[in-house]
PDB file of C-alpha atoms in Angstrom:
ATOM      1  CA  MET A1499    -106.705  63.645  37.895  1.00 92.00           C
ATOM      2  CA  LYS A1500    -110.482  63.765  37.534  1.00 97.00           C
ATOM      3  CA  THR A1501    -112.771  61.377  39.383  1.00 98.00           C
ATOM      4  CA  ILE A1502    -115.518  60.091  37.098  1.00 98.00           C
ATOM      5  CA  SER A1503    -117.057  57.646  39.572  1.00 98.00           C
ATOM      6  CA  GLU A1504    -116.303  55.740  42.776  1.00 98.00           C
ATOM      7  CA  ASN A1505    -118.364  52.787  43.986  1.00 98.00           C
ATOM      8  CA  ARG A1506    -118.008  50.663  47.092  1.00 98.00           C
ATOM      9  CA  ALA A1507    -117.243  47.062  46.126  1.00 98.00           C
ATOM     10  CA  PHE A1508    -116.159  44.058  48.228  1.00 98.00           C
ATOM     11  CA  GLY A1509    -115.058  46.326  51.044  1.00 98.00           C
ATOM     12  CA  GLY A1510    -112.933  48.452  48.745  1.00 98.00           C
ATOM     13  CA  VAL A1511    -113.565  51.081  46.069  1.00 98.00           C
ATOM     14  CA  GLN A1512    -113.954  50.651  42.311  1.00 98.00           C
ATOM     15  CA  GLY A1513    -113.080  53.997  40.769  1.00 98.00           C
ATOM     16  CA  VAL A1514    -112.960  55.406  37.262  1.00 98.00           C
ATOM     17  CA  TYR A1515    -110.629  58.328  36.626  1.00 98.00           C
ATOM     18  CA  SER A1516    -109.375  60.426  33.735  1.00 98.00           C
ATOM     19  CA  HIS A1517    -106.354  62.629  33.171  1.00 98.00           C
ATOM     20  CA  ALA A1518    -104.631  64.572  30.433  1.00 98.00           C
ATOM     21  CA  SER A1519    -101.968  62.395  28.819  1.00 98.00           C
ATOM     22  CA  ASP A1520     -98.763  63.800  27.396  1.00 98.00           C
ATOM     23  CA  ALA A1521     -98.018  60.444  25.755  1.00 98.00           C
ATOM     24  CA  THR A1522    -101.207  60.331  23.671  1.00 98.00           C
ATOM     25  CA  GLY A1523    -102.083  64.026  23.549  1.00 98.00           C
ATOM     26  CA  THR A1524    -105.613  63.184  24.711  1.00 98.00           C
ATOM     27  CA  ASP A1525    -107.576  62.649  27.875  1.00 98.00           C
ATOM     28  CA  MET A1526    -107.234  59.026  29.001  1.00 98.00           C
ATOM     29  CA  THR A1527    -109.620  57.068  31.217  1.00 98.00           C
ATOM     30  CA  PHE A1528    -108.782  54.110  33.456  1.00 98.00           C
ATOM     31  CA  GLY A1529    -110.408  51.968  36.111  1.00 98.00           C
ATOM     32  CA  LEU A1530    -108.781  51.330  39.488  1.00 98.00           C
ATOM     33  CA  PHE A1531    -109.962  48.971  42.210  1.00 98.00           C
ATOM     34  CA  LEU A1532    -108.480  49.548  45.646  1.00 98.00           C
ATOM     35  CA  PRO A1533    -109.090  46.903  48.341  1.00 98.00           C
ATOM     36  CA  ALA A1534    -109.892  47.791  51.928  1.00 98.00           C
ATOM     37  CA  GLU A1535    -106.207  47.474  52.866  1.00 98.00           C
ATOM     38  CA  ALA A1536    -105.451  50.599  50.802  1.00 98.00           C
ATOM     39  CA  GLU A1537    -107.066  52.654  53.553  1.00 97.00           C
ATOM     40  CA  GLU A1538    -104.172  51.681  55.845  1.00 97.00           C
ATOM     41  CA  GLY A1539    -101.169  51.779  53.485  1.00 97.00           C
ATOM     42  CA  LEU A1540     -99.636  50.722  50.186  1.00 98.00           C
ATOM     43  CA  VAL A1541    -101.051  47.642  48.432  1.00 98.00           C
ATOM     44  CA  PRO A1542     -99.674  45.408  45.630  1.00 98.00           C
ATOM     45  CA  VAL A1543    -101.151  45.885  42.169  1.00 98.00           C
ATOM     46  CA  LEU A1544    -102.196  43.738  39.222  1.00 98.00           C
ATOM     47  CA  TRP A1545    -102.362  45.419  35.819  1.00 98.00           C
ATOM     48  CA  TYR A1546    -105.022  44.103  33.436  1.00 98.00           C
ATOM     49  CA  LEU A1547    -104.725  45.019  29.741  1.00 98.00           C
ATOM     50  CA  SER A1548    -107.814  44.549  27.593  1.00 98.00           C
ATOM     51  CA  GLY A1549    -108.242  43.425  24.003  1.00 98.00           C
ATOM     52  CA  LEU A1550    -109.514  44.682  20.659  1.00 98.00           C
ATOM     53  CA  THR A1551    -112.605  46.933  20.728  1.00 97.00           C
ATOM     54  CA  CYS A1552    -112.470  47.165  24.540  1.00 98.00           C
ATOM     55  CA  THR A1553    -112.268  50.207  26.807  1.00 98.00           C
ATOM     56  CA  HIS A1554    -111.235  50.299  30.463  1.00 98.00           C
ATOM     57  CA  GLU A1555    -114.765  49.159  31.284  1.00 98.00           C
ATOM     58  CA  ASN A1556    -114.981  45.671  29.751  1.00 97.00           C
ATOM     59  CA  ALA A1557    -112.852  43.758  32.223  1.00 97.00           C
ATOM     60  CA  MET A1558    -113.828  46.055  35.073  1.00 98.00           C
ATOM     61  CA  VAL A1559    -117.477  45.036  34.614  1.00 97.00           C
ATOM     62  CA  LYS A1560    -117.282  41.516  33.157  1.00 97.00           C
ATOM     63  CA  ALA A1561    -114.226  39.741  34.575  1.00 97.00           C
ATOM     64  CA  GLY A1562    -115.302  39.536  38.227  1.00 96.00           C
ATOM     65  CA  ALA A1563    -111.756  40.260  39.354  1.00 98.00           C
ATOM     66  CA  GLN A1564    -112.623  42.655  42.185  1.00 98.00           C
ATOM     67  CA  ARG A1565    -114.050  39.930  44.409  1.00 98.00           C
ATOM     68  CA  TRP A1566    -110.877  37.867  44.247  1.00 98.00           C
ATOM     69  CA  ALA A1567    -108.568  40.884  44.468  1.00 98.00           C
ATOM     70  CA  ALA A1568    -110.373  42.029  47.623  1.00 98.00           C
ATOM     71  CA  GLU A1569    -109.842  38.625  49.246  1.00 97.00           C
ATOM     72  CA  VAL A1570    -106.063  38.833  48.780  1.00 98.00           C
ATOM     73  CA  GLY A1571    -105.680  42.589  49.266  1.00 98.00           C
ATOM     74  CA  ILE A1572    -104.386  43.702  45.872  1.00 98.00           C
ATOM     75  CA  ALA A1573    -105.317  46.619  43.610  1.00 98.00           C
ATOM     76  CA  LEU A1574    -106.425  46.246  39.983  1.00 98.00           C
ATOM     77  CA  ILE A1575    -105.658  48.688  37.179  1.00 98.00           C
ATOM     78  CA  PHE A1576    -107.736  48.670  33.988  1.00 98.00           C
ATOM     79  CA  PRO A1577    -106.235  51.057  31.375  1.00 98.00           C
ATOM     80  CA  ASP A1578    -107.969  51.913  28.116  1.00 98.00           C
ATOM     81  CA  THR A1579    -106.751  50.231  24.926  1.00 98.00           C
ATOM     82  CA  SER A1580    -106.094  53.349  22.840  1.00 98.00           C
ATOM     83  CA  PRO A1581    -106.419  57.130  22.690  1.00 98.00           C
ATOM     84  CA  ARG A1582    -109.876  58.392  21.768  1.00 98.00           C
ATOM     85  CA  GLY A1583    -111.546  61.557  20.517  1.00 96.00           C
ATOM     86  CA  GLU A1584    -112.877  63.293  17.435  1.00 95.00           C
ATOM     87  CA  ASP A1585    -109.396  64.460  16.423  1.00 95.00           C
ATOM     88  CA  VAL A1586    -107.780  61.043  16.953  1.00 98.00           C
ATOM     89  CA  PRO A1587    -107.184  59.000  13.774  1.00 97.00           C
ATOM     90  CA  ASN A1588    -109.410  55.982  13.310  1.00 98.00           C
ATOM     91  CA  ASP A1589    -110.178  53.240  10.825  1.00 97.00           C
ATOM     92  CA  ALA A1590    -113.403  51.597   9.696  1.00 96.00           C
ATOM     93  CA  ALA A1591    -112.040  48.182  10.688  1.00 96.00           C
ATOM     94  CA  TYR A1592    -112.455  47.095  14.309  1.00 96.00           C
ATOM     95  CA  ASP A1593    -108.836  45.910  14.561  1.00 97.00           C
ATOM     96  CA  LEU A1594    -107.079  49.178  13.719  1.00 98.00           C
ATOM     97  CA  GLY A1595    -107.341  52.645  15.221  1.00 98.00           C
ATOM     98  CA  GLN A1596    -109.402  53.534  18.263  1.00 98.00           C
ATOM     99  CA  GLY A1597    -109.848  50.500  20.487  1.00 98.00           C
ATOM    100  CA  ALA A1598    -106.883  48.784  18.830  1.00 98.00           C
ATOM    101  CA  GLY A1599    -103.711  50.462  20.071  1.00 98.00           C
ATOM    102  CA  PHE A1600    -101.766  47.163  20.273  1.00 98.00           C
ATOM    103  CA  TYR A1601     -99.624  48.596  23.093  1.00 98.00           C
ATOM    104  CA  VAL A1602     -96.981  50.033  20.754  1.00 98.00           C
ATOM    105  CA  ASN A1603     -95.621  53.516  20.006  1.00 98.00           C
ATOM    106  CA  ALA A1604     -96.697  54.315  16.455  1.00 98.00           C
ATOM    107  CA  THR A1605     -94.038  55.846  14.231  1.00 98.00           C
ATOM    108  CA  GLN A1606     -96.118  56.218  11.062  1.00 98.00           C
ATOM    109  CA  SER A1607     -98.540  58.979  10.052  1.00 98.00           C
ATOM    110  CA  PRO A1608    -101.335  59.566  10.962  1.00 98.00           C
ATOM    111  CA  TRP A1609    -101.024  57.304  14.008  1.00 98.00           C
ATOM    112  CA  ASP A1610     -97.765  58.648  15.452  1.00 97.00           C
ATOM    113  CA  LYS A1611     -99.306  61.769  16.991  1.00 97.00           C
ATOM    114  CA  ASN A1612    -101.587  59.924  19.433  1.00 98.00           C
ATOM    115  CA  PHE A1613    -100.989  56.179  19.354  1.00 98.00           C
ATOM    116  CA  ARG A1614     -98.192  55.904  21.918  1.00 98.00           C
ATOM    117  CA  MET A1615     -99.719  53.278  24.147  1.00 98.00           C
ATOM    118  CA  TRP A1616     -96.383  51.668  25.046  1.00 98.00           C
ATOM    119  CA  ASP A1617     -95.162  54.882  26.676  1.00 98.00           C
ATOM    120  CA  TYR A1618     -98.569  55.475  28.231  1.00 98.00           C
ATOM    121  CA  VAL A1619     -98.861  52.056  29.892  1.00 98.00           C
ATOM    122  CA  THR A1620     -95.208  51.566  30.837  1.00 98.00           C
ATOM    123  CA  GLU A1621     -94.213  55.108  31.830  1.00 98.00           C
ATOM    124  CA  GLU A1622     -96.890  57.777  32.131  1.00 98.00           C
ATOM    125  CA  LEU A1623     -99.802  55.935  33.748  1.00 98.00           C
ATOM    126  CA  PRO A1624     -97.601  54.180  36.354  1.00 98.00           C
ATOM    127  CA  ARG A1625     -96.030  57.525  37.271  1.00 97.00           C
ATOM    128  CA  GLU A1626     -99.445  59.134  37.731  1.00 97.00           C
ATOM    129  CA  LEU A1627    -100.851  56.185  39.683  1.00 97.00           C
ATOM    130  CA  PHE A1628     -97.997  55.848  42.147  1.00 97.00           C
ATOM    131  CA  LYS A1629     -98.167  59.575  42.785  1.00 97.00           C
ATOM    132  CA  ALA A1630    -101.928  59.723  43.363  1.00 97.00           C
ATOM    133  CA  PHE A1631    -102.912  56.390  44.944  1.00 98.00           C
ATOM    134  CA  PRO A1632    -101.641  54.048  47.717  1.00 98.00           C
ATOM    135  CA  ILE A1633    -100.091  51.489  45.351  1.00 98.00           C
ATOM    136  CA  ALA A1634     -96.751  49.782  45.944  1.00 97.00           C
ATOM    137  CA  GLU A1635     -94.431  50.323  42.987  1.00 97.00           C
ATOM    138  CA  ALA A1636     -92.240  47.475  44.230  1.00 97.00           C
ATOM    139  CA  ALA A1637     -95.075  44.916  44.037  1.00 98.00           C
ATOM    140  CA  GLN A1638     -96.515  44.767  40.509  1.00 98.00           C
ATOM    141  CA  SER A1639     -97.836  41.950  38.318  1.00 98.00           C
ATOM    142  CA  ILE A1640     -99.495  42.081  34.907  1.00 98.00           C
ATOM    143  CA  SER A1641    -102.172  40.198  32.961  1.00 98.00           C
ATOM    144  CA  GLY A1642    -104.351  40.689  29.907  1.00 98.00           C
ATOM    145  CA  HIS A1643    -106.729  39.211  27.354  1.00 98.00           C
ATOM    146  CA  SER A1644    -106.176  38.770  23.605  1.00 98.00           C
ATOM    147  CA  MET A1645    -104.481  41.973  22.374  1.00 98.00           C
ATOM    148  CA  GLY A1646    -104.044  42.787  26.051  1.00 98.00           C
ATOM    149  CA  GLY A1647    -102.439  39.406  26.632  1.00 98.00           C
ATOM    150  CA  HIS A1648     -99.978  40.314  23.881  1.00 98.00           C
ATOM    151  CA  GLY A1649     -99.334  43.605  25.664  1.00 98.00           C
ATOM    152  CA  ALA A1650     -98.923  41.999  29.081  1.00 98.00           C
ATOM    153  CA  LEU A1651     -96.431  39.422  27.824  1.00 98.00           C
ATOM    154  CA  THR A1652     -94.321  41.809  25.762  1.00 98.00           C
ATOM    155  CA  ILE A1653     -94.223  44.450  28.496  1.00 98.00           C
ATOM    156  CA  ALA A1654     -93.355  41.904  31.191  1.00 98.00           C
ATOM    157  CA  MET A1655     -90.470  40.507  29.162  1.00 98.00           C
ATOM    158  CA  SER A1656     -89.220  43.986  28.223  1.00 98.00           C
ATOM    159  CA  PHE A1657     -88.907  45.274  31.794  1.00 98.00           C
ATOM    160  CA  PRO A1658     -86.949  42.670  33.786  1.00 97.00           C
ATOM    161  CA  GLY A1659     -87.528  42.990  37.500  1.00 97.00           C
ATOM    162  CA  ARG A1660     -90.590  45.222  37.277  1.00 98.00           C
ATOM    163  CA  PHE A1661     -93.284  42.534  37.399  1.00 98.00           C
ATOM    164  CA  ARG A1662     -93.260  39.635  39.819  1.00 98.00           C
ATOM    165  CA  SER A1663     -95.547  37.500  37.624  1.00 98.00           C
ATOM    166  CA  VAL A1664     -97.341  37.590  34.272  1.00 98.00           C
ATOM    167  CA  SER A1665    -100.444  35.852  32.971  1.00 98.00           C
ATOM    168  CA  ALA A1666    -102.604  35.993  29.879  1.00 98.00           C
ATOM    169  CA  PHE A1667    -105.979  34.846  28.595  1.00 98.00           C
ATOM    170  CA  ALA A1668    -105.915  33.831  24.908  1.00 98.00           C
ATOM    171  CA  PRO A1669    -103.053  36.184  24.022  1.00 98.00           C
ATOM    172  CA  ILE A1670    -101.969  37.125  20.515  1.00 98.00           C
ATOM    173  CA  CYS A1671     -98.784  35.075  20.745  1.00 98.00           C
ATOM    174  CA  ASN A1672     -96.949  35.577  17.455  1.00 98.00           C
ATOM    175  CA  PRO A1673     -98.211  38.810  15.838  1.00 98.00           C
ATOM    176  CA  THR A1674     -95.366  39.111  13.328  1.00 98.00           C
ATOM    177  CA  ALA A1675     -96.690  35.897  11.750  1.00 98.00           C
ATOM    178  CA  SER A1676    -100.420  36.671  12.052  1.00 97.00           C
ATOM    179  CA  ASP A1677    -102.975  38.940  10.431  1.00 96.00           C
ATOM    180  CA  TRP A1678    -103.574  40.167  14.003  1.00 97.00           C
ATOM    181  CA  GLY A1679    -100.212  41.846  14.102  1.00 97.00           C
ATOM    182  CA  ARG A1680     -98.842  42.187  10.602  1.00 98.00           C
ATOM    183  CA  LYS A1681    -101.659  44.521   9.586  1.00 97.00           C
ATOM    184  CA  GLN A1682    -101.340  46.691  12.688  1.00 98.00           C
ATOM    185  CA  PHE A1683     -97.541  46.687  12.872  1.00 98.00           C
ATOM    186  CA  ALA A1684     -97.298  47.715   9.221  1.00 98.00           C
ATOM    187  CA  ALA A1685     -99.701  50.593   9.861  1.00 98.00           C
ATOM    188  CA  TYR A1686     -98.268  51.729  13.185  1.00 98.00           C
ATOM    189  CA  LEU A1687     -94.570  50.847  12.866  1.00 98.00           C
ATOM    190  CA  GLY A1688     -93.944  50.857   9.112  1.00 98.00           C
ATOM    191  CA  PRO A1689     -92.555  48.261   6.685  1.00 97.00           C
ATOM    192  CA  ASP A1690     -89.297  47.489   8.518  1.00 96.00           C
ATOM    193  CA  GLU A1691     -90.200  44.168  10.099  1.00 97.00           C
ATOM    194  CA  ALA A1692     -87.074  44.215  12.263  1.00 96.00           C
ATOM    195  CA  SER A1693     -88.781  46.879  14.375  1.00 96.00           C
ATOM    196  CA  TRP A1694     -91.755  44.599  14.962  1.00 98.00           C
ATOM    197  CA  ALA A1695     -89.800  41.952  16.864  1.00 98.00           C
ATOM    198  CA  ALA A1696     -89.818  43.945  20.120  1.00 97.00           C
ATOM    199  CA  HIS A1697     -93.588  43.462  20.238  1.00 98.00           C
ATOM    200  CA  ASP A1698     -93.838  39.732  19.554  1.00 98.00           C
ATOM    201  CA  ALA A1699     -94.158  37.517  22.654  1.00 98.00           C
ATOM    202  CA  THR A1700     -92.850  34.419  20.873  1.00 98.00           C
ATOM    203  CA  LEU A1701     -89.742  36.193  19.627  1.00 98.00           C
ATOM    204  CA  LEU A1702     -89.149  37.811  23.018  1.00 98.00           C
ATOM    205  CA  MET A1703     -89.506  34.433  24.704  1.00 98.00           C
ATOM    206  CA  LYS A1704     -86.832  33.002  22.436  1.00 98.00           C
ATOM    207  CA  LYS A1705     -84.580  36.012  23.042  1.00 97.00           C
ATOM    208  CA  ARG A1706     -84.897  36.641  26.777  1.00 96.00           C
ATOM    209  CA  GLY A1707     -87.876  34.932  28.455  1.00 98.00           C
ATOM    210  CA  PHE A1708     -89.433  36.164  31.686  1.00 98.00           C
ATOM    211  CA  ASP A1709     -87.714  36.302  35.060  1.00 95.00           C
ATOM    212  CA  GLY A1710     -90.676  35.017  37.058  1.00 96.00           C
ATOM    213  CA  PRO A1711     -93.706  32.718  36.965  1.00 97.00           C
ATOM    214  CA  MET A1712     -96.043  32.683  33.956  1.00 98.00           C
ATOM    215  CA  LEU A1713     -99.614  31.423  33.511  1.00 98.00           C
ATOM    216  CA  ILE A1714    -101.416  31.298  30.162  1.00 98.00           C
ATOM    217  CA  ASP A1715    -104.913  29.973  29.512  1.00 98.00           C
ATOM    218  CA  GLN A1716    -106.213  29.336  25.995  1.00 98.00           C
ATOM    219  CA  GLY A1717    -109.600  27.923  25.045  1.00 98.00           C
ATOM    220  CA  THR A1718    -109.623  25.022  22.601  1.00 98.00           C
ATOM    221  CA  SER A1719    -112.826  26.319  20.965  1.00 98.00           C
ATOM    222  CA  ASP A1720    -111.530  29.872  20.534  1.00 98.00           C
ATOM    223  CA  GLN A1721    -112.840  31.172  17.219  1.00 98.00           C
ATOM    224  CA  PHE A1722    -109.586  33.128  16.708  1.00 98.00           C
ATOM    225  CA  LEU A1723    -107.068  30.334  17.297  1.00 97.00           C
ATOM    226  CA  ASP A1724    -105.475  30.699  13.855  1.00 97.00           C
ATOM    227  CA  LEU A1725    -104.820  34.383  14.558  1.00 98.00           C
ATOM    228  CA  LEU A1726    -103.584  33.898  18.132  1.00 98.00           C
ATOM    229  CA  LYS A1727    -101.017  31.174  17.315  1.00 98.00           C
ATOM    230  CA  PRO A1728    -100.661  29.744  20.837  1.00 98.00           C
ATOM    231  CA  GLU A1729     -98.548  26.850  19.574  1.00 98.00           C
ATOM    232  CA  ALA A1730     -95.764  29.285  18.644  1.00 98.00           C
ATOM    233  CA  LEU A1731     -95.424  30.680  22.157  1.00 98.00           C
ATOM    234  CA  ALA A1732     -95.873  27.285  23.807  1.00 98.00           C
ATOM    235  CA  GLY A1733     -93.072  25.936  21.639  1.00 97.00           C
ATOM    236  CA  ALA A1734     -90.812  28.876  22.474  1.00 98.00           C
ATOM    237  CA  MET A1735     -91.473  28.386  26.190  1.00 97.00           C
ATOM    238  CA  ALA A1736     -90.598  24.706  25.954  1.00 97.00           C
ATOM    239  CA  GLU A1737     -87.482  25.426  23.895  1.00 96.00           C
ATOM    240  CA  ARG A1738     -86.293  27.979  26.452  1.00 96.00           C
ATOM    241  CA  ARG A1739     -87.431  25.823  29.399  1.00 96.00           C
ATOM    242  CA  GLN A1740     -89.328  28.804  30.714  1.00 96.00           C
ATOM    243  CA  GLY A1741     -90.937  28.259  34.103  1.00 94.00           C
ATOM    244  CA  GLY A1742     -94.692  28.522  33.815  1.00 96.00           C
ATOM    245  CA  SER A1743     -97.959  26.901  32.767  1.00 97.00           C
ATOM    246  CA  PHE A1744     -99.605  26.991  29.325  1.00 97.00           C
ATOM    247  CA  ARG A1745    -103.060  25.451  29.706  1.00 98.00           C
ATOM    248  CA  MET A1746    -105.417  24.528  26.883  1.00 98.00           C
ATOM    249  CA  GLN A1747    -108.927  24.740  28.346  1.00 98.00           C
ATOM    250  CA  LYS A1748    -111.282  22.326  26.599  1.00 98.00           C
ATOM    251  CA  GLY A1749    -114.392  23.840  25.021  1.00 98.00           C
ATOM    252  CA  TYR A1750    -113.787  27.485  25.978  1.00 98.00           C
ATOM    253  CA  ASP A1751    -113.955  30.315  23.450  1.00 98.00           C
ATOM    254  CA  HIS A1752    -112.565  33.873  23.329  1.00 98.00           C
ATOM    255  CA  SER A1753    -115.280  35.590  25.357  1.00 98.00           C
ATOM    256  CA  TYR A1754    -115.418  37.043  28.859  1.00 98.00           C
ATOM    257  CA  PHE A1755    -117.283  33.910  29.922  1.00 98.00           C
ATOM    258  CA  PHE A1756    -113.904  32.223  29.434  1.00 98.00           C
ATOM    259  CA  VAL A1757    -111.979  35.002  31.179  1.00 98.00           C
ATOM    260  CA  SER A1758    -114.297  35.162  34.183  1.00 98.00           C
ATOM    261  CA  THR A1759    -114.198  31.368  34.592  1.00 98.00           C
ATOM    262  CA  PHE A1760    -110.459  31.384  35.256  1.00 98.00           C
ATOM    263  CA  MET A1761    -110.056  34.852  36.766  1.00 98.00           C
ATOM    264  CA  GLU A1762    -110.026  33.571  40.344  1.00 98.00           C
ATOM    265  CA  GLU A1763    -107.096  31.285  39.522  1.00 98.00           C
ATOM    266  CA  HIS A1764    -105.180  34.084  37.820  1.00 98.00           C
ATOM    267  CA  VAL A1765    -105.660  36.501  40.717  1.00 98.00           C
ATOM    268  CA  ALA A1766    -104.569  33.807  43.180  1.00 98.00           C
ATOM    269  CA  PHE A1767    -101.541  33.052  40.991  1.00 98.00           C
ATOM    270  CA  HIS A1768    -100.472  36.700  41.055  1.00 98.00           C
ATOM    271  CA  ALA A1769    -101.259  37.077  44.757  1.00 98.00           C
ATOM    272  CA  GLY A1770     -98.832  34.268  45.475  1.00 97.00           C
ATOM    273  CA  ALA A1771     -96.059  36.267  43.807  1.00 97.00           C
ATOM    274  CA  LEU A1772     -97.120  39.707  45.065  1.00 97.00           C
ATOM    275  CA  ASN A1773     -97.574  38.695  48.697  1.00 89.00           C
ATOM    276  CA  ALA A1774     -94.512  36.434  48.897  1.00 72.00           C
TER     277      ALA A1774
END
């Protein structure tokens, strides 16, 4: 584990670290905020998965989450969204390749060598974090924005009992029925659409739901609404009678102005589950 930077923030420490990843075959960078309580023992943790074109830095700098996390004594983890490097495959489009890992394990060439973000986020990075930092494995929650909201929801529903709560900001809700999903799944996972279902929050909601509280915020003026398909997930939640809140926020778009506006409420929501 290499320390890139550590800065005092809200009584705790905002760090940036890198390590060699077996899952991706590259060096991976992540941000980690530890509140003051981490100096005395293990603290609960909230994972935050970012969206298309983002690195670990976007939410770490723009979301304002550290202030609220410090008040309730929880850590924040900001992973990167994909492997990176000169030898890592890429695409000219912003929504495929580096910065667009979609939190899946690619099975198709040339992506399959490096693009194993599912294993990285669900297995390798947690193992490294719990070994190196004072984070409580038994007290985890997860959130994310856009592509990261898709990742947070699908991961939470795929690992029953691991996360005490899940939230999302403008998630990609039904990727198997959207150009933000069909394009990437075809490239990463191949033409067999049956294999895509494990990474679709709407389909997972219909199949198994989530064993804890959920909170989803979606702006009504989001320029990507047709790609996100929030109505599909909201309908699946209602059909399943899933406990949770799906809030349409009038006038908000897809930006970090939207995310930062409601970040305090999301951190408080997760703190209620993590500190129960």
